[in-house]
Amino acid sequence: MRFGTPCWIDLATTDPKASRDFHGGLFGWQYRANPTGDYLTALADDVPAAGFYRVPDMPDPPAWTLYLAVSDSQRTADRIVRLGGQILMPPQEFDGQGSLLVAADPTGATIGFWQPAAPWPFATGTKGEFRWGELNTWDGDSADKFFVDLFGYQLEQIGDGEDFDYTTWTLLGDSEPVAGRMRFGADFPRATKPHWMIYFEVGPMLGTDEATVLAVRLGGRLLSEPADSPFGRLSVVEDPAGAVFTLIDSSNRTTPHAPSEEELGTGNDDPYDD
């Protein structure tokens, strides 16, 4: 695992059972509880894919948190502060598995960091697994600078930088980006809060359209109709507890072109708008 790469996702929710049942029905996840029973690990083909935990009272809607791998959580915390971020939860050790840190970048989006104490399995890329993390924010330049300074990412602008401002972040020496950043356009309500959008792969056997129908049947709410993009066919769904995510069939791609905000699952019906 390279430092600066996505290594975990979890969901803080007021209703873990509703979220667990919904995602289990949608992705076929099985679950394993920790010894105290306050944290559930979702398994995709017996490999850890995500976590769930209960928060009794939340001021904001439930949301997925993305974690990036680091080599030293305390040094990372110190650098975050120097670079203009804010520590939301200082480094904490968890059952000898590693050290966890939660922060807000200078634009206000929450992001986690995980220092694994041993090889850390994380299911990615196939059906029901993490595919992509995308930071949606008002201040793209500040977000880019913060994460570049933190991890040494190489930036690539895949939009026009004005009407559509979208960058990808790639670790030095790698060919594939680890995450993306989209700046909100003028058509987004000013109250929309910076946040990370998590993309889950549905695969060609199910496909985005059928996965979307299934999500609604399981009690989810459709926020953005399935649409084609150069990255795969996408839709945006809200689970019964209010957490928002994107479904993607990355095998179903259109001819490359500058993708629209709607194609990237960030249409006007924004769930983070107050």
Coordinates of C-alpha atoms in Angstrom, one line a residue:
M1 CA 0.0 0.0 0.0
R2 CA 1.4 3.3 -1.1
F3 CA 1.0 6.3 1.2
G4 CA -1.5 8.8 -0.2
T5 CA -3.7 6.1 -1.7
P6 CA -7.3 5.4 -0.6
C7 CA -7.2 2.6 2.0
W8 CA -10.6 2.6 3.7
I9 CA -14.1 4.1 3.8
D10 CA -16.7 4.1 6.5
L11 CA -20.1 5.5 7.2
A12 CA -21.2 7.4 10.3
T13 CA -25.0 7.0 10.5
T14 CA -27.8 7.4 13.0
D15 CA -29.3 4.2 11.7
P16 CA -26.6 1.5 11.1
K17 CA -29.2 -1.3 10.6
A18 CA -31.0 0.6 7.8
S19 CA -27.7 1.4 6.1
R20 CA -26.4 -2.2 6.6
D21 CA -29.5 -3.8 5.3
F22 CA -29.6 -1.4 2.3
H23 CA -26.0 -1.9 1.2
G24 CA -26.1 -5.6 1.9
G25 CA -29.0 -6.0 -0.4
L26 CA -27.4 -3.8 -3.0
F27 CA -23.9 -5.1 -3.0
G28 CA -24.2 -8.5 -1.4
W29 CA -22.1 -7.5 1.5
Q30 CA -21.7 -9.7 4.6
Y31 CA -20.9 -8.2 8.0
R32 CA -18.5 -8.8 10.9
A33 CA -18.7 -6.9 14.2
N34 CA -15.7 -5.9 16.3
P35 CA -15.5 -7.4 19.8
T36 CA -17.4 -4.5 21.4
G37 CA -20.1 -4.6 18.7
D38 CA -19.9 -0.9 18.0
Y39 CA -18.3 -1.1 14.5
L40 CA -19.4 -3.3 11.6
T41 CA -17.0 -4.3 8.8
A42 CA -18.6 -5.0 5.4
L43 CA -17.1 -7.9 3.5
A44 CA -17.1 -8.3 -0.3
D45 CA -16.1 -11.8 -1.1
D46 CA -14.6 -12.1 2.4
V47 CA -12.4 -9.1 1.9
P48 CA -13.1 -5.9 4.0
A49 CA -14.8 -3.3 1.9
A50 CA -16.2 -0.7 4.3
G51 CA -17.2 0.1 7.9
F52 CA -20.3 1.3 9.6
Y53 CA -20.7 2.9 13.0
R54 CA -23.5 4.6 14.9
V55 CA -23.6 8.3 15.8
P56 CA -26.6 9.0 18.0
D57 CA -27.0 12.7 17.1
M58 CA -25.6 14.2 13.9
P59 CA -25.9 17.9 12.9
D60 CA -25.4 17.0 9.2
P61 CA -26.7 14.1 7.1
P62 CA -24.8 10.8 7.3
A63 CA -21.8 10.8 5.0
W64 CA -19.1 8.4 3.9
T65 CA -15.5 9.2 5.0
L66 CA -12.6 8.4 2.8
Y67 CA -9.3 7.4 4.4
L68 CA -5.8 7.9 2.8
A69 CA -2.9 5.8 3.9
V70 CA -0.1 7.5 5.8
S71 CA 3.2 6.4 7.4
D72 CA 3.0 8.4 10.6
S73 CA -0.4 9.8 11.8
Q74 CA 1.1 12.3 14.3
R75 CA 3.5 13.8 11.7
T76 CA 0.6 13.9 9.2
A77 CA -1.5 15.8 11.8
D78 CA 1.2 18.3 12.4
R79 CA 1.6 18.9 8.6
I80 CA -2.1 19.2 8.2
V81 CA -2.2 22.1 10.7
R82 CA 0.9 23.8 9.1
L83 CA -0.8 23.5 5.6
G84 CA -4.0 25.2 6.8
G85 CA -6.2 22.2 7.7
Q86 CA -8.0 21.5 10.9
I87 CA -7.8 18.4 13.1
L88 CA -11.3 17.0 13.9
M89 CA -10.1 13.9 15.7
P90 CA -6.4 13.6 16.8
P91 CA -4.5 10.4 16.1
Q92 CA -6.0 7.4 18.0
E93 CA -4.8 3.8 18.2
F94 CA -7.3 1.1 17.4
D95 CA -6.9 -2.4 18.7
G96 CA -3.3 -2.6 17.5
Q97 CA -4.5 -2.4 13.9
G98 CA -3.2 1.1 13.3
S99 CA -3.7 4.8 14.1
L100 CA -6.6 6.9 12.7
L101 CA -6.8 10.6 12.2
V102 CA -9.7 12.8 10.9
A103 CA -9.3 16.3 9.6
A104 CA -10.8 19.0 7.5
D105 CA -8.9 20.3 4.5
P106 CA -8.6 24.1 4.1
T107 CA -11.8 24.2 2.0
G108 CA -13.8 22.5 4.8
A109 CA -14.2 18.9 3.5
T110 CA -13.7 16.0 6.0
I111 CA -11.0 13.5 5.2
G112 CA -9.6 10.6 7.2
F113 CA -6.0 9.2 7.4
W114 CA -5.0 5.7 8.4
Q115 CA -1.6 4.4 9.5
P116 CA -1.9 0.6 9.3
A117 CA 0.1 -1.4 11.8
A118 CA 0.1 -4.4 9.5
P119 CA -0.9 -5.3 5.9
W120 CA -4.3 -3.8 5.5
P121 CA -6.8 -5.5 3.2
F122 CA -9.3 -3.2 1.3
A123 CA -11.5 -4.5 -1.4
T124 CA -11.5 -2.2 -4.5
G125 CA -12.5 -2.2 -8.1
T126 CA -15.0 -5.0 -8.5
K127 CA -18.7 -5.4 -7.8
G128 CA -19.8 -3.8 -4.5
E129 CA -16.4 -2.3 -3.9
F130 CA -14.8 1.2 -3.8
R131 CA -13.9 2.5 -7.2
W132 CA -13.2 6.3 -6.8
G133 CA -13.1 9.2 -4.4
E134 CA -13.9 12.7 -5.5
L135 CA -13.5 15.9 -3.5
N136 CA -16.3 18.4 -4.4
T137 CA -15.4 21.9 -3.2
W138 CA -15.8 25.6 -3.9
D139 CA -12.0 26.3 -3.8
G140 CA -10.3 23.9 -6.2
D141 CA -6.9 25.7 -6.1
S142 CA -6.7 25.6 -2.3
A143 CA -7.7 21.9 -2.2
D144 CA -5.2 21.0 -4.9
K145 CA -2.4 22.9 -3.1
F146 CA -3.1 21.3 0.3
F147 CA -3.1 17.7 -1.0
V148 CA -0.2 18.2 -3.3
D149 CA 1.9 19.6 -0.4
L150 CA 0.7 16.8 1.8
F151 CA 1.4 13.9 -0.6
G152 CA 3.3 15.2 -3.5
Y153 CA 0.6 14.4 -6.0
Q154 CA 0.9 15.3 -9.7
L155 CA -2.0 17.3 -11.0
E156 CA -3.8 16.9 -14.3
Q157 CA -6.7 19.2 -15.3
I158 CA -9.2 17.2 -17.3
G159 CA -11.7 20.0 -17.7
D160 CA -11.3 23.4 -19.2
G161 CA -10.4 24.8 -15.8
E162 CA -13.2 27.4 -15.9
D163 CA -16.7 26.2 -16.7
F164 CA -15.6 22.7 -15.7
D165 CA -12.8 22.6 -13.3
Y166 CA -11.8 19.0 -12.5
T167 CA -8.3 17.7 -11.5
T168 CA -7.0 14.3 -10.9
W169 CA -4.2 13.5 -8.4
T170 CA -1.5 10.9 -9.2
L171 CA 1.4 9.8 -7.0
L172 CA 4.8 10.3 -8.5
G173 CA 5.8 7.3 -10.6
D174 CA 2.3 6.0 -10.9
S175 CA 0.2 6.1 -14.1
E176 CA -3.2 5.9 -12.6
P177 CA -4.7 8.7 -10.4
V178 CA -5.7 8.0 -6.8
A179 CA -8.5 10.6 -6.5
G180 CA -10.2 13.5 -8.2
R181 CA -11.2 17.1 -7.3
M182 CA -14.2 19.0 -8.7
R183 CA -14.9 22.7 -8.2
F184 CA -18.6 23.5 -7.8
G185 CA -20.0 25.4 -10.7
A186 CA -22.1 28.6 -10.6
D187 CA -25.3 26.6 -10.8
F188 CA -24.7 25.0 -7.4
P189 CA -26.4 26.6 -4.4
R190 CA -23.9 28.6 -2.3
A191 CA -25.0 26.6 0.8
T192 CA -23.6 23.4 -0.7
K193 CA -20.9 22.1 1.7
P194 CA -17.6 20.7 0.5
H195 CA -17.6 16.9 0.7
W196 CA -16.2 13.7 -0.7
M197 CA -18.2 11.7 -3.1
I198 CA -17.6 7.9 -2.9
Y199 CA -18.1 5.8 -6.1
F200 CA -19.0 2.1 -5.8
E201 CA -18.4 -0.3 -8.7
V202 CA -21.5 -2.3 -9.8
G203 CA -19.9 -4.2 -12.7
P204 CA -21.2 -5.1 -16.1
M205 CA -23.2 -8.1 -15.0
L206 CA -25.6 -5.9 -12.9
G207 CA -25.0 -2.5 -14.6
T208 CA -25.8 0.9 -13.4
D209 CA -29.4 1.0 -14.5
E210 CA -30.3 -2.3 -12.8
A211 CA -28.3 -1.3 -9.7
T212 CA -30.2 2.0 -9.6
V213 CA -33.5 0.2 -9.8
L214 CA -32.5 -2.2 -7.1
A215 CA -31.3 0.7 -4.8
V216 CA -34.7 2.4 -5.1
R217 CA -36.5 -0.9 -4.5
L218 CA -34.4 -1.3 -1.3
G219 CA -35.5 2.1 0.0
G220 CA -32.9 4.4 -1.5
R221 CA -33.7 7.7 -3.2
L222 CA -32.5 8.5 -6.8
L223 CA -30.8 11.9 -6.9
S224 CA -29.3 11.7 -10.4
E225 CA -30.5 9.5 -13.3
P226 CA -28.1 7.0 -14.9
A227 CA -25.9 8.9 -17.4
D228 CA -23.0 7.9 -19.6
S229 CA -19.5 9.4 -19.1
P230 CA -15.9 8.7 -20.3
F231 CA -15.4 7.0 -16.9
G232 CA -18.4 4.7 -16.9
R233 CA -22.2 4.9 -16.6
L234 CA -23.1 6.7 -13.4
S235 CA -26.0 7.4 -11.1
V236 CA -26.3 9.1 -7.7
V237 CA -28.3 7.5 -4.9
E238 CA -29.2 8.3 -1.3
D239 CA -29.5 5.4 1.2
P240 CA -32.4 5.2 3.6
A241 CA -30.4 6.9 6.4
G242 CA -29.5 9.9 4.1
A243 CA -26.0 9.0 3.0
V244 CA -25.2 9.8 -0.6
F245 CA -22.9 7.9 -3.0
T246 CA -22.4 7.2 -6.7
L247 CA -22.9 3.9 -8.6
I248 CA -20.6 3.3 -11.5
D249 CA -20.2 0.6 -14.1
S250 CA -16.7 1.5 -15.2
S251 CA -16.8 -1.0 -18.1
N252 CA -19.5 1.0 -19.8
R253 CA -17.7 4.1 -21.0
T254 CA -18.5 6.6 -23.7
T255 CA -16.0 8.2 -26.2
P256 CA -13.8 10.5 -24.1
H257 CA -14.8 14.1 -23.9
A258 CA -14.9 16.8 -21.2
P259 CA -17.4 15.4 -18.8
S260 CA -20.3 17.5 -17.5
E261 CA -21.1 18.0 -13.8
E262 CA -24.2 15.8 -14.3
E263 CA -22.2 13.0 -15.7
L264 CA -19.9 13.1 -12.6
G265 CA -22.9 12.7 -10.3
T266 CA -22.9 16.3 -9.1
G267 CA -26.2 17.7 -10.5
N268 CA -28.2 20.6 -9.1
D269 CA -30.2 18.3 -6.7
D270 CA -27.3 18.3 -4.3
P271 CA -27.9 16.4 -1.1
Y272 CA -25.4 18.5 0.9
D273 CA -27.3 21.7 0.2
D274 CA -28.9 23.1 3.4

